[in-house]
PDB file of C-alpha atoms in Angstrom:
ATOM      1  CA  MET A   1       0.598  -5.979 -56.491  1.00  0.00           C
ATOM      2  CA  ASN A   2      -2.073  -4.929 -58.825  1.00  0.00           C
ATOM      3  CA  PRO A   3      -4.927  -2.655 -57.078  1.00  0.00           C
ATOM      4  CA  THR A   4      -7.840  -5.611 -57.380  1.00  0.00           C
ATOM      5  CA  GLU A   5      -5.200  -7.835 -55.380  1.00  0.00           C
ATOM      6  CA  PHE A   6      -4.270  -4.964 -52.711  1.00  0.00           C
ATOM      7  CA  ALA A   7      -8.424  -4.031 -52.376  1.00  0.00           C
ATOM      8  CA  ALA A   8      -8.566  -7.377 -51.462  1.00  0.00           C
ATOM      9  CA  ALA A   9      -6.231  -7.894 -49.144  1.00  0.00           C
ATOM     10  CA  GLN A  10      -7.532  -4.576 -47.279  1.00  0.00           C
ATOM     11  CA  TRP A  11     -11.329  -5.708 -48.015  1.00  0.00           C
ATOM     12  CA  THR A  12     -12.308  -7.257 -44.004  1.00  0.00           C
ATOM     13  CA  ARG A  13      -9.656  -4.275 -42.174  1.00  0.00           C
ATOM     14  CA  ALA A  14     -11.838  -1.034 -44.508  1.00  0.00           C
ATOM     15  CA  THR A  15     -15.358  -2.845 -43.681  1.00  0.00           C
ATOM     16  CA  GLY A  16     -14.130  -3.510 -40.475  1.00  0.00           C
ATOM     17  CA  ALA A  17     -13.162   0.009 -39.513  1.00  0.00           C
ATOM     18  CA  GLY A  18     -17.228   1.118 -40.822  1.00  0.00           C
ATOM     19  CA  VAL A  19     -17.348   1.991 -44.287  1.00  0.00           C
ATOM     20  CA  ASP A  20     -19.694   0.553 -46.926  1.00  0.00           C
ATOM     21  CA  PRO A  21     -19.027  -2.766 -48.238  1.00  0.00           C
ATOM     22  CA  HIS A  22     -21.128  -1.789 -51.252  1.00  0.00           C
ATOM     23  CA  GLU A  23     -19.393   1.957 -51.577  1.00  0.00           C
ATOM     24  CA  TYR A  24     -15.861   0.535 -51.350  1.00  0.00           C
ATOM     25  CA  GLN A  25     -16.547  -2.822 -54.202  1.00  0.00           C
ATOM     26  CA  ARG A  26     -17.329   1.119 -56.314  1.00  0.00           C
ATOM     27  CA  ILE A  27     -14.343   2.758 -54.941  1.00  0.00           C
ATOM     28  CA  THR A  28     -11.775   0.243 -55.829  1.00  0.00           C
ATOM     29  CA  ASP A  29     -13.479  -1.432 -58.775  1.00  0.00           C
ATOM     30  CA  GLY A  30     -12.591   2.450 -60.550  1.00  0.00           C
ATOM     31  CA  LEU A  31      -8.723   1.960 -59.599  1.00  0.00           C
ATOM     32  CA  THR A  32      -5.957   1.536 -62.529  1.00  0.00           C
ATOM     33  CA  SER A  33      -2.910   1.305 -59.922  1.00  0.00           C
ATOM     34  CA  VAL A  34      -2.446   1.136 -56.433  1.00  0.00           C
ATOM     35  CA  ALA A  35      -1.330   4.631 -56.725  1.00  0.00           C
ATOM     36  CA  ASP A  36      -4.778   5.330 -57.358  1.00  0.00           C
ATOM     37  CA  TRP A  37      -6.167   4.384 -53.920  1.00  0.00           C
ATOM     38  CA  GLY A  38      -5.242   7.767 -51.791  1.00  0.00           C
ATOM     39  CA  PRO A  39      -6.695   9.799 -54.488  1.00  0.00           C
ATOM     40  CA  ALA A  40      -8.977   8.096 -54.462  1.00  0.00           C
ATOM     41  CA  PHE A  41     -10.166   7.800 -51.191  1.00  0.00           C
ATOM     42  CA  LEU A  42      -9.715  11.281 -50.534  1.00  0.00           C
ATOM     43  CA  ARG A  43     -12.123  12.036 -52.817  1.00  0.00           C
ATOM     44  CA  THR A  44     -14.555  10.359 -51.324  1.00  0.00           C
ATOM     45  CA  GLY A  45     -13.885  11.334 -47.747  1.00  0.00           C
ATOM     46  CA  GLN A  46     -14.503  15.370 -49.118  1.00  0.00           C
ATOM     47  CA  SER A  47     -17.632  13.798 -50.805  1.00  0.00           C
ATOM     48  CA  TYR A  48     -18.811  12.834 -47.727  1.00  0.00           C
ATOM     49  CA  LEU A  49     -17.715  16.421 -46.015  1.00  0.00           C
ATOM     50  CA  GLN A  50     -20.280  17.881 -48.857  1.00  0.00           C
ATOM     51  CA  ARG A  51     -22.926  15.414 -48.071  1.00  0.00           C
ATOM     52  CA  ALA A  52     -22.336  16.960 -44.006  1.00  0.00           C
ATOM     53  CA  GLU A  53     -22.495  20.760 -45.583  1.00  0.00           C
ATOM     54  CA  GLY A  54     -25.684  19.956 -46.826  1.00  0.00           C
ATOM     55  CA  ALA A  55     -27.115  17.996 -44.046  1.00  0.00           C
ATOM     56  CA  GLY A  56     -30.927  18.902 -42.678  1.00  0.00           C
ATOM     57  CA  SER A  57     -29.160  18.287 -39.077  1.00  0.00           C
ATOM     58  CA  VAL A  58     -26.444  18.461 -36.547  1.00  0.00           C
ATOM     59  CA  ARG A  59     -26.972  14.120 -36.152  1.00  0.00           C
ATOM     60  CA  SER A  60     -26.609  13.448 -40.107  1.00  0.00           C
ATOM     61  CA  ALA A  61     -24.215  16.011 -40.555  1.00  0.00           C
ATOM     62  CA  GLY A  62     -22.049  14.283 -37.953  1.00  0.00           C
ATOM     63  CA  GLU A  63     -22.479  10.961 -39.148  1.00  0.00           C
ATOM     64  CA  TYR A  64     -21.310  11.953 -42.566  1.00  0.00           C
ATOM     65  CA  LEU A  65     -18.347  13.657 -41.064  1.00  0.00           C
ATOM     66  CA  LEU A  66     -17.715   9.956 -39.140  1.00  0.00           C
ATOM     67  CA  VAL A  67     -17.729   8.472 -42.651  1.00  0.00           C
ATOM     68  CA  ALA A  68     -15.936  10.888 -43.843  1.00  0.00           C
ATOM     69  CA  ALA A  69     -13.367  10.291 -41.329  1.00  0.00           C
ATOM     70  CA  ARG A  70     -12.724   6.770 -42.181  1.00  0.00           C
ATOM     71  CA  TRP A  71     -12.269   6.843 -45.629  1.00  0.00           C
ATOM     72  CA  PHE A  72      -9.613   9.459 -45.276  1.00  0.00           C
ATOM     73  CA  HIS A  73      -7.684   7.213 -42.400  1.00  0.00           C
ATOM     74  CA  LEU A  74      -8.604   4.220 -45.274  1.00  0.00           C
ATOM     75  CA  ALA A  75      -6.182   6.572 -47.695  1.00  0.00           C
ATOM     76  CA  THR A  76      -3.408   6.531 -46.092  1.00  0.00           C
ATOM     77  CA  LEU A  77      -3.198   2.824 -46.427  1.00  0.00           C
ATOM     78  CA  ALA A  78      -1.353   2.820 -49.412  1.00  0.00           C
ATOM     79  CA  PRO A  79       1.907   4.407 -50.820  1.00  0.00           C
ATOM     80  CA  TYR A  80       1.011   8.117 -51.353  1.00  0.00           C
ATOM     81  CA  ALA A  81       2.291  11.486 -51.346  1.00  0.00           C
ATOM     82  CA  GLU A  82      -0.233  13.372 -49.555  1.00  0.00           C
ATOM     83  CA  ALA A  83      -1.099  10.724 -46.804  1.00  0.00           C
ATOM     84  CA  GLN A  84      -0.220  13.507 -44.622  1.00  0.00           C
ATOM     85  CA  ARG A  85      -2.584  15.470 -45.556  1.00  0.00           C
ATOM     86  CA  ALA A  86      -5.431  12.305 -45.839  1.00  0.00           C
ATOM     87  CA  ALA A  87      -4.223  12.002 -41.398  1.00  0.00           C
ATOM     88  CA  ALA A  88      -4.829  15.882 -41.223  1.00  0.00           C
ATOM     89  CA  ALA A  89      -8.203  15.236 -43.097  1.00  0.00           C
ATOM     90  CA  ALA A  90      -9.132  12.093 -40.624  1.00  0.00           C
ATOM     91  CA  ASP A  91      -8.420  14.057 -38.011  1.00  0.00           C
ATOM     92  CA  HIS A  92     -10.341  17.201 -38.779  1.00  0.00           C
ATOM     93  CA  ALA A  93     -13.244  15.666 -40.053  1.00  0.00           C
ATOM     94  CA  LEU A  94     -13.127  13.301 -36.411  1.00  0.00           C
ATOM     95  CA  SER A  95     -12.750  16.071 -34.291  1.00  0.00           C
ATOM     96  CA  ARG A  96     -15.482  17.816 -36.043  1.00  0.00           C
ATOM     97  CA  ALA A  97     -18.466  14.772 -35.823  1.00  0.00           C
ATOM     98  CA  LEU A  98     -17.565  14.551 -32.310  1.00  0.00           C
ATOM     99  CA  THR A  99     -18.287  18.147 -31.161  1.00  0.00           C
ATOM    100  CA  LEU A 100     -21.358  17.911 -33.302  1.00  0.00           C
ATOM    101  CA  LEU A 101     -22.177  14.379 -31.830  1.00  0.00           C
ATOM    102  CA  GLU A 102     -20.990  13.910 -28.099  1.00  0.00           C
ATOM    103  CA  PRO A 103     -20.443  17.433 -26.839  1.00  0.00           C
ATOM    104  CA  GLY A 104     -19.025  16.174 -23.710  1.00  0.00           C
ATOM    105  CA  ALA A 105     -16.000  14.827 -25.782  1.00  0.00           C
ATOM    106  CA  ARG A 106     -12.734  16.177 -24.516  1.00  0.00           C
ATOM    107  CA  ARG A 107      -9.997  16.269 -26.997  1.00  0.00           C
ATOM    108  CA  VAL A 108      -6.709  15.584 -24.626  1.00  0.00           C
ATOM    109  CA  SER A 109      -2.741  16.247 -25.963  1.00  0.00           C
ATOM    110  CA  GLY A 110       0.277  15.875 -24.616  1.00  0.00           C
ATOM    111  CA  GLU A 111       3.470  14.472 -26.147  1.00  0.00           C
ATOM    112  CA  GLY A 112       3.474  12.111 -27.995  1.00  0.00           C
ATOM    113  CA  PHE A 113      -0.210  11.641 -27.889  1.00  0.00           C
ATOM    114  CA  THR A 114      -3.078  13.163 -29.113  1.00  0.00           C
ATOM    115  CA  GLY A 115      -7.426  12.083 -29.134  1.00  0.00           C
ATOM    116  CA  TRP A 116     -10.950  11.888 -27.715  1.00  0.00           C
ATOM    117  CA  LEU A 117     -12.142  10.996 -24.167  1.00  0.00           C
ATOM    118  CA  ARG A 118     -15.776  10.109 -25.064  1.00  0.00           C
ATOM    119  CA  GLY A 119     -18.232   9.262 -22.524  1.00  0.00           C
ATOM    120  CA  PRO A 120     -19.719   9.459 -19.019  1.00  0.00           C
ATOM    121  CA  ALA A 121     -18.160  11.921 -17.007  1.00  0.00           C
ATOM    122  CA  ASN A 122     -17.979   9.637 -13.434  1.00  0.00           C
ATOM    123  CA  PRO A 123     -17.313   6.399 -15.825  1.00  0.00           C
ATOM    124  CA  PRO A 124     -15.875   2.881 -13.840  1.00  0.00           C
ATOM    125  CA  GLY A 125     -13.193   2.647 -15.817  1.00  0.00           C
ATOM    126  CA  THR A 126     -11.397   4.501 -18.922  1.00  0.00           C
ATOM    127  CA  VAL A 127     -10.136   1.976 -21.702  1.00  0.00           C
ATOM    128  CA  VAL A 128      -7.458   3.674 -23.973  1.00  0.00           C
ATOM    129  CA  VAL A 129      -7.337   1.966 -27.095  1.00  0.00           C
ATOM    130  CA  VAL A 130      -4.176   1.800 -28.612  1.00  0.00           C
ATOM    131  CA  PRO A 131      -3.648   1.967 -32.899  1.00  0.00           C
ATOM    132  CA  GLY A 132      -0.436  -0.302 -34.860  1.00  0.00           C
ATOM    133  CA  LEU A 133       2.067   0.316 -37.948  1.00  0.00           C
ATOM    134  CA  ASP A 134      -0.420   1.947 -40.065  1.00  0.00           C
ATOM    135  CA  SER A 135      -3.343   2.645 -38.199  1.00  0.00           C
ATOM    136  CA  ALA A 136      -5.351   5.497 -36.683  1.00  0.00           C
ATOM    137  CA  LYS A 137      -8.162   6.596 -33.869  1.00  0.00           C
ATOM    138  CA  GLU A 138     -10.133   7.090 -36.511  1.00  0.00           C
ATOM    139  CA  GLU A 139      -9.771   2.959 -37.772  1.00  0.00           C
ATOM    140  CA  PHE A 140     -11.739   1.630 -34.475  1.00  0.00           C
ATOM    141  CA  LEU A 141     -14.389   3.967 -33.908  1.00  0.00           C
ATOM    142  CA  ASP A 142     -16.994   0.432 -33.813  1.00  0.00           C
ATOM    143  CA  LEU A 143     -15.425  -1.107 -31.101  1.00  0.00           C
ATOM    144  CA  VAL A 144     -15.287   2.559 -29.089  1.00  0.00           C
ATOM    145  CA  SER A 145     -18.891   2.234 -29.983  1.00  0.00           C
ATOM    146  CA  ALA A 146     -19.159  -0.972 -28.386  1.00  0.00           C
ATOM    147  CA  LEU A 147     -17.309  -0.427 -25.453  1.00  0.00           C
ATOM    148  CA  LEU A 148     -18.976   3.199 -24.269  1.00  0.00           C
ATOM    149  CA  ALA A 149     -22.239   1.187 -25.091  1.00  0.00           C
ATOM    150  CA  ARG A 150     -21.155  -1.316 -21.655  1.00  0.00           C
ATOM    151  CA  GLY A 151     -20.697   2.559 -20.135  1.00  0.00           C
ATOM    152  CA  LEU A 152     -16.968   2.574 -20.111  1.00  0.00           C
ATOM    153  CA  ALA A 153     -15.346   5.969 -21.008  1.00  0.00           C
ATOM    154  CA  VAL A 154     -12.810   5.466 -23.799  1.00  0.00           C
ATOM    155  CA  PHE A 155     -10.013   7.565 -24.949  1.00  0.00           C
ATOM    156  CA  ALA A 156      -9.038   7.110 -28.903  1.00  0.00           C
ATOM    157  CA  MET A 157      -4.952   7.682 -29.397  1.00  0.00           C
ATOM    158  CA  ASP A 158      -2.673   8.641 -31.804  1.00  0.00           C
ATOM    159  CA  GLY A 159       0.875   8.139 -30.257  1.00  0.00           C
ATOM    160  CA  PRO A 160       4.173   8.543 -31.874  1.00  0.00           C
ATOM    161  CA  GLY A 161       4.439   7.653 -35.681  1.00  0.00           C
ATOM    162  CA  GLN A 162       0.670   6.921 -35.203  1.00  0.00           C
ATOM    163  CA  GLY A 163      -2.714   8.456 -37.277  1.00  0.00           C
ATOM    164  CA  VAL A 164      -2.027  12.578 -37.456  1.00  0.00           C
ATOM    165  CA  LEU A 165       1.487  12.442 -35.079  1.00  0.00           C
ATOM    166  CA  ALA A 166       2.906  10.484 -38.345  1.00  0.00           C
ATOM    167  CA  ALA A 167       3.746  13.414 -40.241  1.00  0.00           C
ATOM    168  CA  THR A 168       6.136  14.677 -37.287  1.00  0.00           C
ATOM    169  CA  THR A 169       6.598  11.809 -34.793  1.00  0.00           C
ATOM    170  CA  THR A 170       8.398   8.354 -35.036  1.00  0.00           C
ATOM    171  CA  PHE A 171       7.657   4.947 -33.316  1.00  0.00           C
ATOM    172  CA  VAL A 172       9.416   5.111 -29.603  1.00  0.00           C
ATOM    173  CA  PRO A 173      10.259   1.275 -28.128  1.00  0.00           C
ATOM    174  CA  ASP A 174       9.493   2.698 -24.732  1.00  0.00           C
ATOM    175  CA  TYR A 175       5.652   3.267 -25.651  1.00  0.00           C
ATOM    176  CA  GLU A 176       4.604   3.110 -22.001  1.00  0.00           C
ATOM    177  CA  ARG A 177       5.900   6.241 -21.231  1.00  0.00           C
ATOM    178  CA  VAL A 178       3.188   8.035 -23.809  1.00  0.00           C
ATOM    179  CA  VAL A 179       1.187   5.495 -22.199  1.00  0.00           C
ATOM    180  CA  GLY A 180       1.901   7.009 -18.958  1.00  0.00           C
ATOM    181  CA  ARG A 181       1.704   9.849 -19.616  1.00  0.00           C
ATOM    182  CA  ALA A 182      -1.891   9.606 -21.344  1.00  0.00           C
ATOM    183  CA  ILE A 183      -3.300   8.404 -18.151  1.00  0.00           C
ATOM    184  CA  ASP A 184      -1.975  11.458 -16.156  1.00  0.00           C
ATOM    185  CA  ALA A 185      -3.455  13.377 -18.468  1.00  0.00           C
ATOM    186  CA  LEU A 186      -6.714  11.501 -18.393  1.00  0.00           C
ATOM    187  CA  GLY A 187      -7.003  11.649 -14.553  1.00  0.00           C
ATOM    188  CA  ALA A 188      -8.767   8.390 -14.720  1.00  0.00           C
ATOM    189  CA  ALA A 189      -8.492   5.983 -11.334  1.00  0.00           C
ATOM    190  CA  ARG A 190      -9.013   2.259 -13.685  1.00  0.00           C
ATOM    191  CA  ILE A 191      -7.559   2.025 -16.414  1.00  0.00           C
ATOM    192  CA  GLY A 192      -8.201  -0.789 -19.903  1.00  0.00           C
ATOM    193  CA  LEU A 193      -5.777  -0.764 -22.458  1.00  0.00           C
ATOM    194  CA  VAL A 194      -6.737  -2.188 -25.793  1.00  0.00           C
ATOM    195  CA  GLY A 195      -4.238  -2.356 -28.913  1.00  0.00           C
ATOM    196  CA  LEU A 196      -4.858  -3.672 -32.127  1.00  0.00           C
ATOM    197  CA  SER A 197      -1.486  -5.228 -34.055  1.00  0.00           C
ATOM    198  CA  LEU A 198       1.210  -3.500 -33.507  1.00  0.00           C
ATOM    199  CA  GLY A 199      -0.850  -1.281 -30.893  1.00  0.00           C
ATOM    200  CA  GLY A 200      -0.897  -4.933 -28.800  1.00  0.00           C
ATOM    201  CA  TYR A 201       2.803  -4.646 -28.220  1.00  0.00           C
ATOM    202  CA  PHE A 202       2.110  -1.711 -27.590  1.00  0.00           C
ATOM    203  CA  ALA A 203      -0.563  -2.397 -25.071  1.00  0.00           C
ATOM    204  CA  ALA A 204       0.889  -5.431 -23.817  1.00  0.00           C
ATOM    205  CA  ARG A 205       4.510  -3.707 -23.269  1.00  0.00           C
ATOM    206  CA  ALA A 206       2.533  -0.329 -21.202  1.00  0.00           C
ATOM    207  CA  ALA A 207       1.101  -2.865 -19.318  1.00  0.00           C
ATOM    208  CA  ALA A 208       4.055  -4.730 -18.066  1.00  0.00           C
ATOM    209  CA  PHE A 209       5.400  -1.341 -17.028  1.00  0.00           C
ATOM    210  CA  GLU A 210       2.390   1.091 -16.071  1.00  0.00           C
ATOM    211  CA  PRO A 211       0.248  -0.376 -12.507  1.00  0.00           C
ATOM    212  CA  ARG A 212      -2.039   1.604 -13.551  1.00  0.00           C
ATOM    213  CA  VAL A 213      -4.110  -0.853 -16.014  1.00  0.00           C
ATOM    214  CA  ALA A 214      -6.435  -2.984 -14.688  1.00  0.00           C
ATOM    215  CA  ALA A 215      -7.616  -4.171 -17.263  1.00  0.00           C
ATOM    216  CA  VAL A 216      -5.591  -4.960 -20.961  1.00  0.00           C
ATOM    217  CA  ALA A 217      -7.147  -7.038 -24.242  1.00  0.00           C
ATOM    218  CA  THR A 218      -4.718  -7.376 -27.776  1.00  0.00           C
ATOM    219  CA  VAL A 219      -6.001  -8.279 -30.977  1.00  0.00           C
ATOM    220  CA  SER A 220      -3.796  -9.189 -33.713  1.00  0.00           C
ATOM    221  CA  GLY A 221      -0.572  -8.108 -31.794  1.00  0.00           C
ATOM    222  CA  PRO A 222       2.611  -9.582 -32.666  1.00  0.00           C
ATOM    223  CA  SER A 223       4.236 -11.081 -28.606  1.00  0.00           C
ATOM    224  CA  ARG A 224       7.569 -10.840 -31.074  1.00  0.00           C
ATOM    225  CA  LEU A 225       9.202  -9.733 -34.807  1.00  0.00           C
ATOM    226  CA  ASP A 226      11.445 -10.967 -37.145  1.00  0.00           C
ATOM    227  CA  TRP A 227      12.634  -8.083 -39.447  1.00  0.00           C
ATOM    228  CA  GLU A 228      14.101 -10.759 -41.789  1.00  0.00           C
ATOM    229  CA  GLU A 229      10.847 -12.722 -41.910  1.00  0.00           C
ATOM    230  CA  LEU A 230       8.446  -9.324 -42.575  1.00  0.00           C
ATOM    231  CA  PRO A 231       7.197  -8.990 -46.209  1.00  0.00           C
ATOM    232  CA  GLN A 232       8.988  -5.862 -47.794  1.00  0.00           C
ATOM    233  CA  PRO A 233       5.246  -4.070 -47.807  1.00  0.00           C
ATOM    234  CA  VAL A 234       5.553  -3.827 -43.922  1.00  0.00           C
ATOM    235  CA  ARG A 235       9.245  -2.635 -43.756  1.00  0.00           C
ATOM    236  CA  GLU A 236       8.521   0.085 -46.335  1.00  0.00           C
ATOM    237  CA  ILE A 237       5.636   0.778 -43.698  1.00  0.00           C
ATOM    238  CA  MET A 238       7.783   0.170 -40.844  1.00  0.00           C
ATOM    239  CA  ALA A 239      10.476   2.546 -42.325  1.00  0.00           C
ATOM    240  CA  ARG A 240       8.276   5.563 -42.975  1.00  0.00           C
ATOM    241  CA  ARG A 241       6.855   5.210 -39.121  1.00  0.00           C
ATOM    242  CA  ALA A 242      10.763   4.738 -37.725  1.00  0.00           C
ATOM    243  CA  GLY A 243      12.091   7.444 -39.535  1.00  0.00           C
ATOM    244  CA  GLY A 244      14.011   5.424 -42.080  1.00  0.00           C
ATOM    245  CA  THR A 245      15.228   1.755 -43.032  1.00  0.00           C
ATOM    246  CA  ASP A 246      17.756   1.508 -39.651  1.00  0.00           C
ATOM    247  CA  ALA A 247      15.652   3.249 -37.586  1.00  0.00           C
ATOM    248  CA  ALA A 248      12.782   0.046 -38.261  1.00  0.00           C
ATOM    249  CA  HIS A 249      15.162  -2.204 -37.408  1.00  0.00           C
ATOM    250  CA  GLU A 250      16.449  -1.350 -34.574  1.00  0.00           C
ATOM    251  CA  PHE A 251      13.037  -1.080 -33.419  1.00  0.00           C
ATOM    252  CA  VAL A 252      12.000  -4.426 -34.657  1.00  0.00           C
ATOM    253  CA  GLN A 253      14.395  -6.161 -32.241  1.00  0.00           C
ATOM    254  CA  HIS A 254      12.601  -4.162 -29.369  1.00  0.00           C
ATOM    255  CA  VAL A 255       9.617  -5.736 -29.912  1.00  0.00           C
ATOM    256  CA  ASP A 256       9.685  -9.458 -27.873  1.00  0.00           C
ATOM    257  CA  LEU A 257       7.735 -10.066 -25.147  1.00  0.00           C
ATOM    258  CA  ALA A 258       8.624 -13.036 -23.066  1.00  0.00           C
ATOM    259  CA  ALA A 259      10.467 -11.303 -20.465  1.00  0.00           C
ATOM    260  CA  LEU A 260       7.933  -8.780 -20.609  1.00  0.00           C
ATOM    261  CA  ALA A 261       5.094 -11.372 -19.726  1.00  0.00           C
ATOM    262  CA  PRO A 262       5.238 -12.434 -16.680  1.00  0.00           C
ATOM    263  CA  ARG A 263       5.146  -8.568 -15.300  1.00  0.00           C
ATOM    264  CA  ILE A 264       1.746  -7.989 -16.719  1.00  0.00           C
ATOM    265  CA  ALA A 265      -0.305  -7.692 -13.229  1.00  0.00           C
ATOM    266  CA  ALA A 266      -4.028  -7.098 -14.720  1.00  0.00           C
ATOM    267  CA  PRO A 267      -5.909  -9.800 -16.603  1.00  0.00           C
ATOM    268  CA  LEU A 268      -4.954 -10.065 -20.232  1.00  0.00           C
ATOM    269  CA  LEU A 269      -7.261 -11.302 -23.315  1.00  0.00           C
ATOM    270  CA  VAL A 270      -4.780 -11.619 -26.030  1.00  0.00           C
ATOM    271  CA  VAL A 271      -7.194 -12.332 -29.576  1.00  0.00           C
ATOM    272  CA  ASP A 272      -5.732 -13.813 -32.672  1.00  0.00           C
ATOM    273  CA  GLY A 273      -7.028 -14.698 -36.456  1.00  0.00           C
ATOM    274  CA  GLY A 274      -5.730 -18.418 -37.067  1.00  0.00           C
ATOM    275  CA  ARG A 275      -5.321 -17.044 -40.884  1.00  0.00           C
ATOM    276  CA  ASP A 276      -3.522 -13.961 -39.841  1.00  0.00           C
ATOM    277  CA  VAL A 277      -0.576 -14.635 -42.057  1.00  0.00           C
ATOM    278  CA  ILE A 278       1.607 -12.049 -42.144  1.00  0.00           C
ATOM    279  CA  PRO A 279       5.232 -13.340 -41.546  1.00  0.00           C
ATOM    280  CA  GLY A 280       7.662 -12.825 -39.420  1.00  0.00           C
ATOM    281  CA  VAL A 281       4.971 -12.424 -36.355  1.00  0.00           C
ATOM    282  CA  ALA A 282       4.523 -14.511 -34.107  1.00  0.00           C
ATOM    283  CA  ASN A 283       1.127 -15.396 -33.092  1.00  0.00           C
ATOM    284  CA  GLY A 284      -0.599 -14.038 -29.283  1.00  0.00           C
ATOM    285  CA  GLU A 285      -0.447 -18.020 -27.083  1.00  0.00           C
ATOM    286  CA  SER A 286       2.355 -17.457 -25.726  1.00  0.00           C
ATOM    287  CA  LEU A 287       1.961 -13.963 -24.009  1.00  0.00           C
ATOM    288  CA  ALA A 288      -1.115 -15.444 -22.795  1.00  0.00           C
ATOM    289  CA  ARG A 289       0.565 -18.567 -21.116  1.00  0.00           C
ATOM    290  CA  LEU A 290       3.540 -16.167 -19.582  1.00  0.00           C
ATOM    291  CA  ALA A 291       0.979 -13.442 -18.471  1.00  0.00           C
ATOM    292  CA  PRO A 292      -0.143 -14.172 -14.996  1.00  0.00           C
ATOM    293  CA  HIS A 293      -3.528 -13.614 -15.923  1.00  0.00           C
ATOM    294  CA  GLY A 294      -3.244 -14.353 -18.962  1.00  0.00           C
ATOM    295  CA  SER A 295      -6.531 -15.673 -21.360  1.00  0.00           C
ATOM    296  CA  TYR A 296      -6.397 -16.512 -24.993  1.00  0.00           C
ATOM    297  CA  LEU A 297      -8.751 -16.168 -27.921  1.00  0.00           C
ATOM    298  CA  SER A 298      -8.025 -17.486 -31.289  1.00  0.00           C
ATOM    299  CA  VAL A 299     -11.029 -16.963 -34.501  1.00  0.00           C
ATOM    300  CA  PRO A 300      -9.926 -20.029 -36.410  1.00  0.00           C
ATOM    301  CA  HIS A 301     -11.537 -18.019 -39.335  1.00  0.00           C
ATOM    302  CA  GLY A 302     -10.406 -15.037 -38.237  1.00  0.00           C
ATOM    303  CA  ASP A 303      -7.443 -12.694 -40.611  1.00  0.00           C
ATOM    304  CA  HIS A 304      -5.287  -9.956 -39.469  1.00  0.00           C
ATOM    305  CA  LEU A 305      -7.613  -7.434 -37.122  1.00  0.00           C
ATOM    306  CA  LEU A 306     -10.544  -9.810 -37.676  1.00  0.00           C
ATOM    307  CA  GLY A 307     -12.412  -7.574 -39.406  1.00  0.00           C
ATOM    308  CA  ASN A 308     -14.181 -10.622 -41.149  1.00  0.00           C
ATOM    309  CA  ALA A 309     -14.700 -12.395 -37.519  1.00  0.00           C
ATOM    310  CA  ARG A 310     -15.821  -9.464 -35.749  1.00  0.00           C
ATOM    311  CA  PRO A 311     -19.103 -11.194 -33.698  1.00  0.00           C
ATOM    312  CA  ASP A 312     -17.018 -13.749 -33.191  1.00  0.00           C
ATOM    313  CA  TRP A 313     -14.154 -11.521 -30.145  1.00  0.00           C
ATOM    314  CA  LEU A 314     -15.597  -8.081 -30.438  1.00  0.00           C
ATOM    315  CA  PRO A 315     -18.348  -8.487 -27.753  1.00  0.00           C
ATOM    316  CA  HIS A 316     -16.136 -10.906 -26.088  1.00  0.00           C
ATOM    317  CA  LEU A 317     -13.633  -8.695 -25.350  1.00  0.00           C
ATOM    318  CA  SER A 318     -15.911  -5.832 -24.394  1.00  0.00           C
ATOM    319  CA  ASP A 319     -17.274  -7.822 -21.944  1.00  0.00           C
ATOM    320  CA  HIS A 320     -13.435  -8.757 -21.025  1.00  0.00           C
ATOM    321  CA  LEU A 321     -12.604  -4.745 -20.014  1.00  0.00           C
ATOM    322  CA  THR A 322     -16.029  -4.108 -18.661  1.00  0.00           C
ATOM    323  CA  HIS A 323     -16.371  -7.210 -16.065  1.00  0.00           C
ATOM    324  CA  THR A 324     -12.780  -6.440 -15.118  1.00  0.00           C
ATOM    325  CA  LEU A 325     -12.797  -2.889 -14.953  1.00  0.00           C
ATOM    326  CA  MET A 326     -16.059  -2.571 -13.258  1.00  0.00           C
ATOM    327  CA  GLY A 327     -16.286  -5.562 -11.150  1.00  0.00           C
ATOM    328  CA  ALA A 328     -19.679  -6.834 -12.078  1.00  0.00           C
ATOM    329  CA  PRO A 329     -21.404  -8.075 -15.511  1.00  0.00           C
ATOM    330  CA  ALA A 330     -22.337  -5.204 -18.065  1.00  0.00           C
TER     331      ALA A 330
END
């Protein structure tokens, strides 16, 4: 794939993550190959670190750092030898930003997870945001903001093989154990889960096993994966995150929610985009149908992660979690 095609494929994902579309266009127009992606995005993130250093207020510095975190994360989306460095830079920029902007935010880490707990000290509910195949906690800051605005606390995390932990860990099929340890560390009474892309599988699986989950939502999450149908780039990413091709193939064999869906006791919202065309990914309608309290929202023009259709699902998803956890309209 040439850089123009790659940039077009990542367009709604990048802008959905919150980077300026004009800047994205300007940066990607200057690429001569996909190999230039990582270095160019890393440089852009570093430029925002410099702006943060020269900012005229704590607020501006923190906002620049949040933008830097987004660019550093996006640097990891193309094959890049320095991806671990970029993921660490994203994690560090987010940490610096929240330290400046939200003194009450708290880093919470444990076996197989790390992330930031944000929001009120005594919330009516806490939502755990679970990333996917090559996403990370820095990608879904706008989703976190929508949940925070509704009075919930939010724990955006990286799990095994994800984000800053990808350098030292690999995917695990029993992700519910990771979620359980995170819930223990958070000490929250009412837990919601939202998983995005492969994180949708992780979240739904965790909800099937973890009785403390009171609400759950998935976005572009697979109910089943077929290794033979997955495109080669997805297989390559899976192999990197799972610890090799054989491990990735073994992991994919676990991704099937048909038997687990009836065990999901919490109200479940499944969101899909009608233009999500990743081969080998079964859409979530069957998951919603099999879950005892499942509902399904399909956005016909939405692509994978629905970055091109945010008004059509983000408020609905945020309200689903809020209403379920609070027990009243937000």
